[in-house]
Coordinates of N, CA and C in Angstrom, one line a residue:
X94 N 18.3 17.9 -16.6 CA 19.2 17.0 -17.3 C 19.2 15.6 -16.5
X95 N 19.0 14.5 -17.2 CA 19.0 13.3 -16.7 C 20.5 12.7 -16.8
X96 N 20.9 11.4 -15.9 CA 22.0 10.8 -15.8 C 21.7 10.0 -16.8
X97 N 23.1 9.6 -17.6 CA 22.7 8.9 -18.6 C 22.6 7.2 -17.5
X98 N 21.8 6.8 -18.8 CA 21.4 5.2 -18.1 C 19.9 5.0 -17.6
X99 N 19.7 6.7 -17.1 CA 18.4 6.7 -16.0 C 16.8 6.2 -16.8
X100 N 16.2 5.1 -16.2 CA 15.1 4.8 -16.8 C 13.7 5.6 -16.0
X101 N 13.2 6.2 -17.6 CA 12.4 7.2 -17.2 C 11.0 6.3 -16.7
X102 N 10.6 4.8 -16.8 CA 9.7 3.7 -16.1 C 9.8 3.6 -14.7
X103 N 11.2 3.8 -14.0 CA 10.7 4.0 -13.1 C 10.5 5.0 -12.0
X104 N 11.1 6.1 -12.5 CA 10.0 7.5 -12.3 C 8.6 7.5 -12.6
X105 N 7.6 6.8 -13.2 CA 6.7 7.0 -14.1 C 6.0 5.9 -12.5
X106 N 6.7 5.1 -12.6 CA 5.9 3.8 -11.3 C 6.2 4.5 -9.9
X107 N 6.4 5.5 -9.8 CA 6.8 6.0 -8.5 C 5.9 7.4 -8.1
X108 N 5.6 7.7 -9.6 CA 4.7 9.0 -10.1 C 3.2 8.1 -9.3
X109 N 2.7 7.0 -9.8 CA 2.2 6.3 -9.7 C 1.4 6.0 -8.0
X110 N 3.3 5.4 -7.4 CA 2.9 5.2 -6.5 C 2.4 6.4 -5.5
X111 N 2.9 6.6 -5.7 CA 2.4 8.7 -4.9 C 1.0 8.8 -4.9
X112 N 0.4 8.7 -6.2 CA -1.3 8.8 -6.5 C -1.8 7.8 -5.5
X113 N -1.7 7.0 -5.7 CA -2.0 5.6 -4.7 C -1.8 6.1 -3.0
X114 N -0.8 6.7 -2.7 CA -0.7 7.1 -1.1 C -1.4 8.2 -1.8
X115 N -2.0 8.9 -1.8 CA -2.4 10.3 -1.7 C -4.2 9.8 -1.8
X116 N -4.7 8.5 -2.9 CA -5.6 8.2 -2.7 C -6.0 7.7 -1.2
X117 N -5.4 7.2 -0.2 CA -5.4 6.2 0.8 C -5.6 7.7 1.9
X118 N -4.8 8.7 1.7 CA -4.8 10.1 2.3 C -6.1 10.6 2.3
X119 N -7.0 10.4 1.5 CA -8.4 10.9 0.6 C -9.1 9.9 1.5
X120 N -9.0 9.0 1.7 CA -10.1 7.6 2.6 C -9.9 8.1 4.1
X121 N -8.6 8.2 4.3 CA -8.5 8.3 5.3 C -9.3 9.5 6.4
X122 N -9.4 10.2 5.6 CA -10.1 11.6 5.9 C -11.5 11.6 6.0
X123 N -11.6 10.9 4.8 CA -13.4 10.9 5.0 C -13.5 10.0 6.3
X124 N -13.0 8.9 6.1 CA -12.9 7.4 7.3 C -12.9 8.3 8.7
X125 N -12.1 9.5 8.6 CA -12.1 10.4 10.4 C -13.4 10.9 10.7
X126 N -14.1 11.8 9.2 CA -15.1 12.3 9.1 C -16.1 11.4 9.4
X127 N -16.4 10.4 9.0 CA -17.4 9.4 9.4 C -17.5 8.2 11.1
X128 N -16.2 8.4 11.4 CA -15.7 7.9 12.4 C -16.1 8.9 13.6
X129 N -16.0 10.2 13.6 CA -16.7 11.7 14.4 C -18.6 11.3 14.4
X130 N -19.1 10.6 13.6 CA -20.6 11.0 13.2 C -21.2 9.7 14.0
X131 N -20.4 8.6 13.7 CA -21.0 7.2 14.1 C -20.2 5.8 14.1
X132 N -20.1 5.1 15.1 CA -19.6 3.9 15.2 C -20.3 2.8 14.4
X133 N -19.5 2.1 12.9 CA -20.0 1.4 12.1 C -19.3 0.3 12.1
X134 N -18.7 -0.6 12.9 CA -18.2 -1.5 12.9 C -18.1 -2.0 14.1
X135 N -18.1 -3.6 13.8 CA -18.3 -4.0 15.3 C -16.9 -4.0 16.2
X136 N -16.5 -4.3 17.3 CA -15.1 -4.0 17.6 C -14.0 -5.4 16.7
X137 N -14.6 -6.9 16.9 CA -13.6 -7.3 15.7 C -13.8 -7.3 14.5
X138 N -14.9 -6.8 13.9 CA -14.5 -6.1 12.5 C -13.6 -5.1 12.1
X139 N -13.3 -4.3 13.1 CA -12.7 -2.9 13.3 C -11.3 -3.6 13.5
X140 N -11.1 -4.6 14.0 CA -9.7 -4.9 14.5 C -9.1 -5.7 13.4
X141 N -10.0 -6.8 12.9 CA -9.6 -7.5 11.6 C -9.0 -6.6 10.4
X142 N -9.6 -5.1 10.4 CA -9.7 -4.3 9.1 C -8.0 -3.5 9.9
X143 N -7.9 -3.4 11.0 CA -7.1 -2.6 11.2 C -5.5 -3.8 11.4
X144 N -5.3 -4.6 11.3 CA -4.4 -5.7 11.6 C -4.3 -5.7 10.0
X145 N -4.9 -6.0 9.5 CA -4.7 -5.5 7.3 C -4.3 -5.1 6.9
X146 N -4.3 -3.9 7.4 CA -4.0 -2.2 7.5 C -2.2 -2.7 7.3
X147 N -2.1 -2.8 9.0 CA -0.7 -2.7 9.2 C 0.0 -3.4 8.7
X148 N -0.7 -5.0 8.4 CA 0.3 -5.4 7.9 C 0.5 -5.2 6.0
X149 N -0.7 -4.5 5.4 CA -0.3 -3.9 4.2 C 0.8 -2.9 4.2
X150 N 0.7 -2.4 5.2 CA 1.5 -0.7 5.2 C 3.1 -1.4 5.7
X151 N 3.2 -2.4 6.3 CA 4.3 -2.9 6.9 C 4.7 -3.5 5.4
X152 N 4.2 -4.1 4.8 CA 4.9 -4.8 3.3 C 5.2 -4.1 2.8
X153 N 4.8 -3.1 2.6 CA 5.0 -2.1 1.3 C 6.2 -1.2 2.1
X154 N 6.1 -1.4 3.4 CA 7.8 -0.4 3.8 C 9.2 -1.5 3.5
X155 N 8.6 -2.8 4.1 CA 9.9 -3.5 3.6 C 10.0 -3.9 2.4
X156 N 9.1 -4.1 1.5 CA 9.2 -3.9 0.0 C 10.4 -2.5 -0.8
X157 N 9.7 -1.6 -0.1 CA 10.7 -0.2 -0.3 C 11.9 -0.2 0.2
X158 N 12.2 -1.0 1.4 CA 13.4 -0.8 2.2 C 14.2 -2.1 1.9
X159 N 13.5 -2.7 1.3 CA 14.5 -4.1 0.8 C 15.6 -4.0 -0.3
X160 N 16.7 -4.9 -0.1 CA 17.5 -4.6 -1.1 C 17.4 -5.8 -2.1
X161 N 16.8 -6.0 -2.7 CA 16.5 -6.9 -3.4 C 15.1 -7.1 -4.2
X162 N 15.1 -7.5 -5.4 CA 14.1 -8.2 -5.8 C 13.0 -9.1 -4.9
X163 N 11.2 -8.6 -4.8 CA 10.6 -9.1 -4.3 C 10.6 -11.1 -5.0
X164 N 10.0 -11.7 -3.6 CA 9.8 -12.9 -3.8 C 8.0 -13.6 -4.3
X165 N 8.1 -14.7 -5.0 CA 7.2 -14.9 -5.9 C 6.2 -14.8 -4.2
X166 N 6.5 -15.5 -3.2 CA 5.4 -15.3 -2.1 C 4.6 -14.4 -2.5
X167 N 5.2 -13.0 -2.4 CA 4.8 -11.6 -2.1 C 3.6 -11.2 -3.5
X168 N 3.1 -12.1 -3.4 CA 2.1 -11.3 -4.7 C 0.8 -11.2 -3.8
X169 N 0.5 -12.4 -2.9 CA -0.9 -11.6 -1.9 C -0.2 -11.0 -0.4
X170 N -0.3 -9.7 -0.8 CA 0.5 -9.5 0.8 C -0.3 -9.1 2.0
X171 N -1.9 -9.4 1.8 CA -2.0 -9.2 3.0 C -3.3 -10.5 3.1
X172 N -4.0 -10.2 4.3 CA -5.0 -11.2 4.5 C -6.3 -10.1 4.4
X173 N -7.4 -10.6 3.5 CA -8.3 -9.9 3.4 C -9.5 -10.2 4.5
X174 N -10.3 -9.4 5.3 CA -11.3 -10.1 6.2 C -12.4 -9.5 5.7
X175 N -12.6 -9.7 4.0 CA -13.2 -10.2 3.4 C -14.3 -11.5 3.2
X176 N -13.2 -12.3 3.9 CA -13.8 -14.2 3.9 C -14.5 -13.9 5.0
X177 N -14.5 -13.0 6.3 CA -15.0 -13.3 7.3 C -16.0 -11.9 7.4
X178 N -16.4 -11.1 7.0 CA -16.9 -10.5 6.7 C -18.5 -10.5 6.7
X179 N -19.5 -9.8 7.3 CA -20.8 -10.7 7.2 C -21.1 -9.8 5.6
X180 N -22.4 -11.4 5.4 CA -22.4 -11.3 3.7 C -23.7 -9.7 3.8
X181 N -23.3 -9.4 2.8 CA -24.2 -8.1 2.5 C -23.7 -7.4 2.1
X182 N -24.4 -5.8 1.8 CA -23.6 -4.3 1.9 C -22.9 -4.0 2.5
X183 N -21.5 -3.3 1.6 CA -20.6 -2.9 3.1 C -21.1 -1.4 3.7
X184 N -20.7 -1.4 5.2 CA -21.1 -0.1 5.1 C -20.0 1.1 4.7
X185 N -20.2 2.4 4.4 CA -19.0 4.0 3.9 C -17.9 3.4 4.2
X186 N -17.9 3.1 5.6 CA -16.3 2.9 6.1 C -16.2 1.6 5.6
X187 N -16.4 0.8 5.1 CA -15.9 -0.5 4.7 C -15.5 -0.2 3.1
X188 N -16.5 0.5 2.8 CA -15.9 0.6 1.6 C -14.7 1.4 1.8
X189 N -14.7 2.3 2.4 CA -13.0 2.7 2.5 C -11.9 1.9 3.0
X190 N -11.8 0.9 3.8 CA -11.1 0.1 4.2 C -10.6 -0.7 3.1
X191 N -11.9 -1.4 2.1 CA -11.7 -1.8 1.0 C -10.6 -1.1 0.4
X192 N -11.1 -0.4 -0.1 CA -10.5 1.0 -1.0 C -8.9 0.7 -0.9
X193 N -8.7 1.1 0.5 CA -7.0 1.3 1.1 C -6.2 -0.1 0.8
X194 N -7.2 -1.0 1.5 CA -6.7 -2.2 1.2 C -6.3 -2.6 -0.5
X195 N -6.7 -2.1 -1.2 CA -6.6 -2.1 -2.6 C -5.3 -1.4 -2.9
X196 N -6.0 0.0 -2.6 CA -4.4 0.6 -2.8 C -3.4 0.1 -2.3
X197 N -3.1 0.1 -1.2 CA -1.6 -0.6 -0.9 C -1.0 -2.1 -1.7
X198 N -2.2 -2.8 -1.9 CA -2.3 -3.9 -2.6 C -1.0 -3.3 -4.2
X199 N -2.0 -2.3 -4.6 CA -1.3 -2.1 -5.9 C -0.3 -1.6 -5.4
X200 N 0.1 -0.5 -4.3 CA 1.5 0.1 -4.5 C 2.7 -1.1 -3.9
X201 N 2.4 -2.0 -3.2 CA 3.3 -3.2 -3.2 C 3.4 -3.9 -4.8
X202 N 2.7 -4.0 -5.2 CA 2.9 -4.3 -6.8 C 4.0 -3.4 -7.5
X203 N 3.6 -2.0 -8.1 CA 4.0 -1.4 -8.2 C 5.6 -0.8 -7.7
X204 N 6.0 -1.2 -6.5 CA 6.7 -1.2 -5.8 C 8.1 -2.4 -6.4
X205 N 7.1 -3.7 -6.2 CA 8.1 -4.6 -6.7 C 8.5 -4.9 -8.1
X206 N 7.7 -4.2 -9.5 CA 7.8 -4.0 -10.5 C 9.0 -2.8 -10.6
X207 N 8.5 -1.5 -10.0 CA 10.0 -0.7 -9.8 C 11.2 -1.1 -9.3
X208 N 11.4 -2.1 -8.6 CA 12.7 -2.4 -8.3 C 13.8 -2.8 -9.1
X209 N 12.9 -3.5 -10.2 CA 13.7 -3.8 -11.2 C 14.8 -2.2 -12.4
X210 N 13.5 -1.6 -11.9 CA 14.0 -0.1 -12.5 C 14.7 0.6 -12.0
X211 N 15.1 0.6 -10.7 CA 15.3 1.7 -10.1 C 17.2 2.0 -10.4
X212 N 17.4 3.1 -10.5 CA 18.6 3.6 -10.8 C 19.7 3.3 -10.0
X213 N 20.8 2.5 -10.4 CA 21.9 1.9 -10.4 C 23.1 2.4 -10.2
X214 N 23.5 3.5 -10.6 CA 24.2 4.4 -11.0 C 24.8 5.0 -9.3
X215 N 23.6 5.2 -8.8 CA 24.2 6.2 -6.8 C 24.3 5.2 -6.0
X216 N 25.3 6.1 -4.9 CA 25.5 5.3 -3.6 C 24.3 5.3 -2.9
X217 N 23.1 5.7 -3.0 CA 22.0 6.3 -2.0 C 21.5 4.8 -1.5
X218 N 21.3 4.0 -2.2 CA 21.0 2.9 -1.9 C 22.0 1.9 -0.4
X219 N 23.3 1.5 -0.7 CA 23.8 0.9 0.1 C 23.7 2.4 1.1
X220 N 23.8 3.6 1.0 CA 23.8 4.2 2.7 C 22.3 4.1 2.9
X221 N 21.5 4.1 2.4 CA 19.9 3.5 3.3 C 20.0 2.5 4.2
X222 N 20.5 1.5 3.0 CA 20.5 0.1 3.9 C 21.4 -0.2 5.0
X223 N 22.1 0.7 5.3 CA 23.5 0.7 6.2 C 22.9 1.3 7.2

């Protein structure tokens, strides 16, 4: 039984965002598995991809933990080291980095598209933020 009022969009964007962490779960694993076999990155490409990382994973927490509507800033939320990247093939692990970097990409999207949906109705919200 649903509450009335409850919009079933943003269950559906949250359904969503789950696939997206569970994709990033799937990289990450291979990314161990290849990481055990061979060192494919140089140490500041490794560091640039990993500073990305965090501060993707860091947006998308205070995206979630924000009480508010995201700001027009927040549409590139991270810095890609892409631009500095040498030109060519990436190597397995780059493309997973890529990959992640994507995903988090969308689930901060995603994220700030739900907020507008998210259910109104409970206290759950001001005791998070408290």
């Amino acid at each position: 039984m649903q509450e009335p009022g409850f919009n079933t969009h943003y269950l559906e964007d949250m359904k969503l965002w789950v696939t997206h962490s569970q994709f990033i779960v799937e990289h990450i694993n291979a990314m161990t598995t290849l990481a055990r076999e061979h060192t494919m990155l140089t140490p500041d490409l490794a560091q640039r991809y990993l500073e990305s990382c965090e501060i993707a994973l860091q947006r998308c927490q205070q995206r979630l933990d924000s009480d508010g509507p995201g700001s027009a800033g927040d549409a590139n939320i991270m810095e890609s080291p892409e631009s500095e990247a040498p030109i060519g093939p990436l190597s397995t692990l780059e493309q997973h980095l890529q990959r992640i970097l994507g995903h988090l990409n969308t689930m901060h999207t995603i994220s700030s598209v739900a907020w507008r949906q998210r259910p109104h109705h409970g206290i759950w919200l001001r005791k998070i933020n408290r």
